[in-house]
Amino acid sequence: MMSALSKISELLGGLGELLLAARDSVRQWQRDWKQGQLSEGSKVLIGVWLAAALLLALMCANLLL
């Protein structure tokens, strides 16, 4: 059980770094969204971030089971 918790802790640390890296992108997306200028590239990046977050959540759930 401790091994799973340490793995989850490592994953969450990686998530924290990922979120810090994504902060500027999110701010840019918000500005683009408000101006109605959300590009196709931005839409793809949003999908990639969501997929990465989902994958991380699934990895954490798998470690708990």
Phi, psi and omega in degrees: 000320180295326178297317179296320180294323178292324177295317178297319178299318177297317180296320180292326175297319176296323178296320178300317178294320179297318180293322177295321179292329184277347186304312180295322178297319181295319179297319178295319179298320179298316178298315180297319181297315181296329180271357181070029184239038181287114185281166177297322178298320178295321179297320178295316179296322177299316177298320179295316178298318179295319178296319179296319179295319179295317179298318178297318178297319178294322178296318178296317180296321180296322179292331181280338183275000000 
